XYZ file of C-alpha atoms in Angstrom:
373
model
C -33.526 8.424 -2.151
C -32.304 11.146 -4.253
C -28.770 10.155 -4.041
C -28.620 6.564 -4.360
C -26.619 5.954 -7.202
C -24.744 9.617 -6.932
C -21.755 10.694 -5.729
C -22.371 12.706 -2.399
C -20.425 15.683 -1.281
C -20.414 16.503 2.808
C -18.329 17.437 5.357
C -15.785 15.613 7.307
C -12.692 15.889 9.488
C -9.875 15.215 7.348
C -6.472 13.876 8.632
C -3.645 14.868 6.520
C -0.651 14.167 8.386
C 0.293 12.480 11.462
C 0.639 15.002 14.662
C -1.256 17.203 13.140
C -4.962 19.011 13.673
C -7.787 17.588 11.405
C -9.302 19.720 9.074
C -12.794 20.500 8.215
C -13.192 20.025 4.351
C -15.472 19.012 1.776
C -14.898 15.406 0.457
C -16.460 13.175 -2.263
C -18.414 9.713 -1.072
C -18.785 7.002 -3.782
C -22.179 5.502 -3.704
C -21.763 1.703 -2.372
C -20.489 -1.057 -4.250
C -21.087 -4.636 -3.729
C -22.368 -5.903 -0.426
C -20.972 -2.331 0.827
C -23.508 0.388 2.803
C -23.452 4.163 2.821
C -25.088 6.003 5.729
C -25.951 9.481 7.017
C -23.563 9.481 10.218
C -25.952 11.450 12.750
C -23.763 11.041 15.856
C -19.967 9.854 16.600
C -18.118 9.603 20.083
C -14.706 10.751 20.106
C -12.373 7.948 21.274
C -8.746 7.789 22.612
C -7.761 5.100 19.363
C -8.364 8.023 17.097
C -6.022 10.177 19.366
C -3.648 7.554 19.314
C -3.387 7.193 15.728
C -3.037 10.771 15.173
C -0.519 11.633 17.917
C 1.271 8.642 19.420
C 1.541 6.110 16.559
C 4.935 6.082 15.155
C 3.560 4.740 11.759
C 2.467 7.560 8.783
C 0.901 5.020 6.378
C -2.819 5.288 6.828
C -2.788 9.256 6.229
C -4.671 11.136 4.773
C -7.617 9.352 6.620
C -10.735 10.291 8.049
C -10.894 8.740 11.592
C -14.111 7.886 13.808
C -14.632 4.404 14.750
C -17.817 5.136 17.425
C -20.897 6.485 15.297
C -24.251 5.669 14.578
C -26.252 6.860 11.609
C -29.457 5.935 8.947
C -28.709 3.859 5.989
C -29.084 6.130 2.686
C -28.242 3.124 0.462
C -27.015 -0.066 -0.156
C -25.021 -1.559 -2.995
C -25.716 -4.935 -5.103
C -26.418 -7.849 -2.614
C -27.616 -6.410 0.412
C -30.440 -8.028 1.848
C -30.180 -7.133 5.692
C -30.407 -3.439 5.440
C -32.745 -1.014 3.347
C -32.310 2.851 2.981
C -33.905 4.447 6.432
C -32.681 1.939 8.620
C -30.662 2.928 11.904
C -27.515 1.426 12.302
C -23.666 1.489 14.409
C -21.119 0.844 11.825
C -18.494 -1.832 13.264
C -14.926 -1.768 13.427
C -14.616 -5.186 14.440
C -16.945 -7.334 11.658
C -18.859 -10.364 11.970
C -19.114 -12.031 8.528
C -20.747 -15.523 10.259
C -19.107 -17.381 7.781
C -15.200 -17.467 8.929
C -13.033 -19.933 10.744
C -13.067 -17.364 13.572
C -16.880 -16.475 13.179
C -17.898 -20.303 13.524
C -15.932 -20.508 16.434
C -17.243 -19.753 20.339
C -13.728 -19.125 21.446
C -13.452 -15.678 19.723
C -15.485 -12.178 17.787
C -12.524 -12.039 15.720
C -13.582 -12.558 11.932
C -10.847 -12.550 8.902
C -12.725 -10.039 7.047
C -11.456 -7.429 10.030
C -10.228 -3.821 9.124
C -6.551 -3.547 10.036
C -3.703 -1.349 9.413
C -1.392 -4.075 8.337
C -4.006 -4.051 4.918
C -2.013 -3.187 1.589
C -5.247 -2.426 0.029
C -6.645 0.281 2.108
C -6.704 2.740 -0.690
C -8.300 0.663 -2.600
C -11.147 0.041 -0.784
C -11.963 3.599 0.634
C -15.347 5.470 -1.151
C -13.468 8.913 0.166
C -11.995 11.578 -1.902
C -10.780 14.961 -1.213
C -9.086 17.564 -3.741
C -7.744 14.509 -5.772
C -6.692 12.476 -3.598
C -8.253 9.267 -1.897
C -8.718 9.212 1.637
C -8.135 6.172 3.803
C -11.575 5.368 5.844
C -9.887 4.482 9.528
C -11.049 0.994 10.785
C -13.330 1.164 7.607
C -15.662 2.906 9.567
C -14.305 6.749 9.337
C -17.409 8.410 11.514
C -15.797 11.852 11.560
C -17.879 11.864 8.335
C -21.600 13.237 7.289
C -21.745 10.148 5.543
C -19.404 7.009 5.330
C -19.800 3.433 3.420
C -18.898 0.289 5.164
C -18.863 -3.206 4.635
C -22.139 -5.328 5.687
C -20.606 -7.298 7.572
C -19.281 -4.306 9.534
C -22.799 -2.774 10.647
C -25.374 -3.663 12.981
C -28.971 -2.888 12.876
C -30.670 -1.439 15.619
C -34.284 -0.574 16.499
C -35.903 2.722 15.545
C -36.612 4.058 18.742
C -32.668 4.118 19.873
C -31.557 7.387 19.918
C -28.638 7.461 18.185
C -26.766 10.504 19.751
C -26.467 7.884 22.054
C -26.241 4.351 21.465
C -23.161 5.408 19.283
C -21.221 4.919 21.803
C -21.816 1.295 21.866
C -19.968 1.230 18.316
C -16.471 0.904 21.049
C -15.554 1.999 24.382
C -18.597 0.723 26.780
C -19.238 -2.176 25.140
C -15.391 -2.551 25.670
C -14.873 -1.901 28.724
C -18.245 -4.340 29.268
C -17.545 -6.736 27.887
C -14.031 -7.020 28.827
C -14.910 -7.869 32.521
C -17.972 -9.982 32.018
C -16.670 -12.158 28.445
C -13.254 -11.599 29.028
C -12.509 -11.715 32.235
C -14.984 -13.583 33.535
C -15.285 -11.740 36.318
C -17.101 -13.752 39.155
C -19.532 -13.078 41.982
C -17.646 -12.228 45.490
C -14.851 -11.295 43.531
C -12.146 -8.662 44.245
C -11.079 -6.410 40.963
C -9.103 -3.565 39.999
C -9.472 -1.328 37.152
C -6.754 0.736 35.757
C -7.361 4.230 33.363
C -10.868 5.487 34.086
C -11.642 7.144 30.905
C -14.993 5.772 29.072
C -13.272 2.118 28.794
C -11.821 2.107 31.937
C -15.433 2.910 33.886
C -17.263 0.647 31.471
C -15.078 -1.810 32.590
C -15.998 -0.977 36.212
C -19.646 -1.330 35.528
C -19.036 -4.667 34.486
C -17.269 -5.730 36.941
C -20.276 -4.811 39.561
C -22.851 -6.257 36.796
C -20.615 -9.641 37.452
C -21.089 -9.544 41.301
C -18.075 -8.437 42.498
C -17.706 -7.362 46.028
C -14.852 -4.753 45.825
C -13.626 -2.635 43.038
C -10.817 -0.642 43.432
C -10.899 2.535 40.704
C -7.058 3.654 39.837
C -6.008 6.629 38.048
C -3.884 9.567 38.584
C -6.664 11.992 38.267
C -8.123 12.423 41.568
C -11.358 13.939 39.915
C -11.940 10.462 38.624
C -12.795 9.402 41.868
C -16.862 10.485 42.109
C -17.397 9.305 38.601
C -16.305 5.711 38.985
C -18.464 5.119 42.415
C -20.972 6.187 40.304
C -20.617 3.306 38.198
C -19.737 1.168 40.882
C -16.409 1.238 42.150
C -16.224 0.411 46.098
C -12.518 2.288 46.552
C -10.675 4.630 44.907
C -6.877 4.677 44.452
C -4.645 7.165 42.876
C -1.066 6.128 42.716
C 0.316 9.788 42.940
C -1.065 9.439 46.879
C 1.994 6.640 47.554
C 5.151 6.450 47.254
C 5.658 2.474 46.664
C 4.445 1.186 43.105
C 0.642 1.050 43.148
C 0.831 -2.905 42.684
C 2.352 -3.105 46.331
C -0.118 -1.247 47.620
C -3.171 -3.177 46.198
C -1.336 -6.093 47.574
C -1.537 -5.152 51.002
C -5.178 -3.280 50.488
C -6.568 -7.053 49.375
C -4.394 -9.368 51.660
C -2.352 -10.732 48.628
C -3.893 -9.233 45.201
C -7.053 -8.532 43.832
C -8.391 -11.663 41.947
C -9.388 -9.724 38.534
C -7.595 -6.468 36.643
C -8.157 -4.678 33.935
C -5.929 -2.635 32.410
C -7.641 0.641 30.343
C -5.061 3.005 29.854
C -3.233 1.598 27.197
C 0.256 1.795 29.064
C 2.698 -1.097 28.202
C 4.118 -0.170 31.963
C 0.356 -0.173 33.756
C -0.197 -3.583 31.798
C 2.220 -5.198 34.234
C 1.517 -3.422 36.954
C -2.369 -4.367 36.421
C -0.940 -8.111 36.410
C 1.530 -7.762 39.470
C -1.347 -6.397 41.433
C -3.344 -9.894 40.649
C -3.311 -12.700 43.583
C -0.151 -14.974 42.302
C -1.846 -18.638 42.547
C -5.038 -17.653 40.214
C -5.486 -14.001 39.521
C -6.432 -13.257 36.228
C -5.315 -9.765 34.089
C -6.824 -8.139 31.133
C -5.432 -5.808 28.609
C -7.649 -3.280 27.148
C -5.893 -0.504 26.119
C -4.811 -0.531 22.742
C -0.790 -0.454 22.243
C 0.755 -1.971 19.011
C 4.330 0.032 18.868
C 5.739 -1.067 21.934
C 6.718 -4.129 23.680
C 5.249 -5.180 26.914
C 7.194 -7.788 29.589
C 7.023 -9.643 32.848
C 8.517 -12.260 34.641
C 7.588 -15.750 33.733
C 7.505 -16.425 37.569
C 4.523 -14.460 37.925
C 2.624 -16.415 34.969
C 4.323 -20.034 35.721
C 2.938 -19.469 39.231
C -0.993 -19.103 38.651
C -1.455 -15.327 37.207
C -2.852 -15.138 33.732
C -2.423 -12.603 31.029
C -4.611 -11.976 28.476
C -6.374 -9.743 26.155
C -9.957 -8.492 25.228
C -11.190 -7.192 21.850
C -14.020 -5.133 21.403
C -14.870 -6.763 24.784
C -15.290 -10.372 23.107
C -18.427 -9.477 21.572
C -19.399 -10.884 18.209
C -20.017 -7.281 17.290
C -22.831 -7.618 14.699
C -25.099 -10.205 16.927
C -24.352 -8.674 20.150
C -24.560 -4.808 19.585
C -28.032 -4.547 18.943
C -28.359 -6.800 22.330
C -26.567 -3.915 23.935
C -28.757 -1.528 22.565
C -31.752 -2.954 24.148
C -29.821 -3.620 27.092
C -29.895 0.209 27.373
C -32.966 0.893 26.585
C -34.448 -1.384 29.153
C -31.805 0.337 31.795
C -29.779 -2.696 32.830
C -26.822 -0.648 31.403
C -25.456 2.734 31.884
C -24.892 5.034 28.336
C -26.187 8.853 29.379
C -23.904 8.878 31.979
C -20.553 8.604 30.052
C -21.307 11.471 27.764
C -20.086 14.784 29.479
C -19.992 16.933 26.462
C -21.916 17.052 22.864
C -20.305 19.613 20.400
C -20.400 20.231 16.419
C -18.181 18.460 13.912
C -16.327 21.073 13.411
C -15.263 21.391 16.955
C -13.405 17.857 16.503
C -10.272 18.712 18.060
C -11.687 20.679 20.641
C -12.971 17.043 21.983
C -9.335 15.610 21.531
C -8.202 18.320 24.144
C -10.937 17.746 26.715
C -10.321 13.882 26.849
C -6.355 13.818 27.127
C -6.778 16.355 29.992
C -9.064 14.588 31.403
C -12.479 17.108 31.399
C -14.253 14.736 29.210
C -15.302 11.201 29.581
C -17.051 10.937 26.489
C -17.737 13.627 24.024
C -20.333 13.139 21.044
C -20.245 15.075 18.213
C -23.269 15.476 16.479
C -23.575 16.321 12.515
């Protein structure tokens, strides 16, 4: 192409400063170095982690970033040593990697790989491709979608087939394939089953289409929006529940709904106090809880009763896929229409309208919104 080689100037959504709205400016993107990509971004969902960065992390160090973690796009280079990918290809950048040659890759027990993105990295600066008006600009989760054009890692980016379309199978890139995976690899969620699923936002009902993919017999949907309600039963939910309706703590009440607790949760609303609720609502001799929802500023608890008797507590990442094998599994999963994508996406809008999609999803109008470059 033209611009291999070149420094490429585009648009992107430009975090400055925590708590703050993201601008629309023109940055600079470095053309790939070693065993790095650079792609056209063509599509990007809009996911609560980027809200959360921006508004409720108490941390300031990864600003000025651009965030977007959820895209999907058409390789216009590659950098020395890239074999897997060619310029024209159509790929979902990862935030979780897959370099197949870790401790962690090698292993069945886990999709983490050491060659993950995280905050806790010294060298973020260092390894962004962004500039803008002098200054470097973190890439968020090494990713940073809310870009016409990003570079990431190859061990960070899945290829997909030609005919996806890519407006989208972005959303692949995180929340369903989340909330998925979390109750089929995670959970193991098993046939006859009884679950709950708490926080029905993209994650949250992903989660509840897994849990029906699994053969369970009852799902119970809880949120505190009672326009959740339709939505869920359309991905599979059997009940609804929303815990403004009671006036006892919504664990008590799923108690007594399932004769002595559901035997999977999943929690999806990133709430340290709806984590233990989602595990006090599990039956006590074997009921098994997942965290989803992505907190890492505050402190969660229980009693060790409630573990010591039978209940346990765990996490999922990225819905324990190994992100670079598995996506592109996912992508023909939804192209052959064993799983649900369309039906998460309740608004498409510009770039530029960015924040506009941060306000429908925190009060609760969107489920997904993709915006398209």
């Amino acid at each position: 192409m033209a611009t291999t080689g070149k420094v490429i100037k585009c648009k992107a959504a430009v975090a400055w400063e925590p708590k703050k709205l993201l601008t629309i400016e023109e940055i600079e993107v470095a053309p790939p170095q070693a065993h790095e990509v650079r792609l056209k971004v063509v599509a990007t969902g809009v996911c609560h982690s980027d809200y959360y960065v921006l508004y409720e992390d108490i941390r300031d160090y990864a600003f000025p970033c651009v965030l977007g973690h959820e895209g999907a796009g058409i390789v216009e280079s590659v950098g020395p040593g890239v074999t897997r990918f060619k310029p024209g290809d159509k790929v979902i950048p990862l935030f979780a990697s897959q370099c197949g040659e870790c401790l962690l890759c090698l292993s069945d027990k886990t999709n983490q790989c050491v060659k993950n993105w995280t905050l806790a990295d010294k060298d973020m600066k260092s390894k962004s491709r962004f500039t803008c008006k002098g200054k470097v600009i973190i890439q968020f989760m090494g990713t940073s979608t809310f870009s016409e054009y990003t570079v990431v890692s190859e061990v960070a980016l899945a290829k997909i087939p030609d005919s996806a379309p890519l407006e989208k199978v972005c959303l692949l890139g995180c929340g369903i394939s989340t909330g998925y995976g979390a109750a089929i690899n995670s959970a193991k969620v098993q046939p006859g089953s009884t679950c709950a699923v708490f926080g029905l936002g993209a994650v949250g009902l992903a989660a509840v289409m897994g849990c029906q993919a699994a053969g369970a017999s009852r799902i119970i949907a809880v949120d505190i929006n009672k326009d959740k309600s339709s939505k869920a039963k359309e991905f599979g939910a059997t009940d609804f529940v929303n815990p403004k309706d009671y006036k006892k703590p919504i664990q008590e009440v799923l108690m007594e709904m399932t004769d002595g607790g559901v035997d999977f949760s999943l929690e999806c609303a990133g709430n340290v106090d709806v984590m233990r609720c989602a595990l006090e609502s599990t039956r006590r001799a074997w009921g098994v809880s997942v965290i989803v929802g992505w907190v890492d500023v505050k402190d969660v608890s229980t009693k060790p009763v409630d573990l010591i008797c039978g209940r346990t507590w765990k996490g999922s990442y990225f819905g324990g896929w190994k992100s670079v094998q598995s996506v592109p599994k996912l992508v023909s999963d939804y192209m052959d229409k064993k799983i649900k994508v369309d039906e998460f996406i309740t608004h498409t809008l510009p770039l530029e309208k960015v924040n506009e999609a941060f306000d429908l999803m925190i009060t609760g109008k969107s489920i997904r919104t993709v915006l398209k470059m």
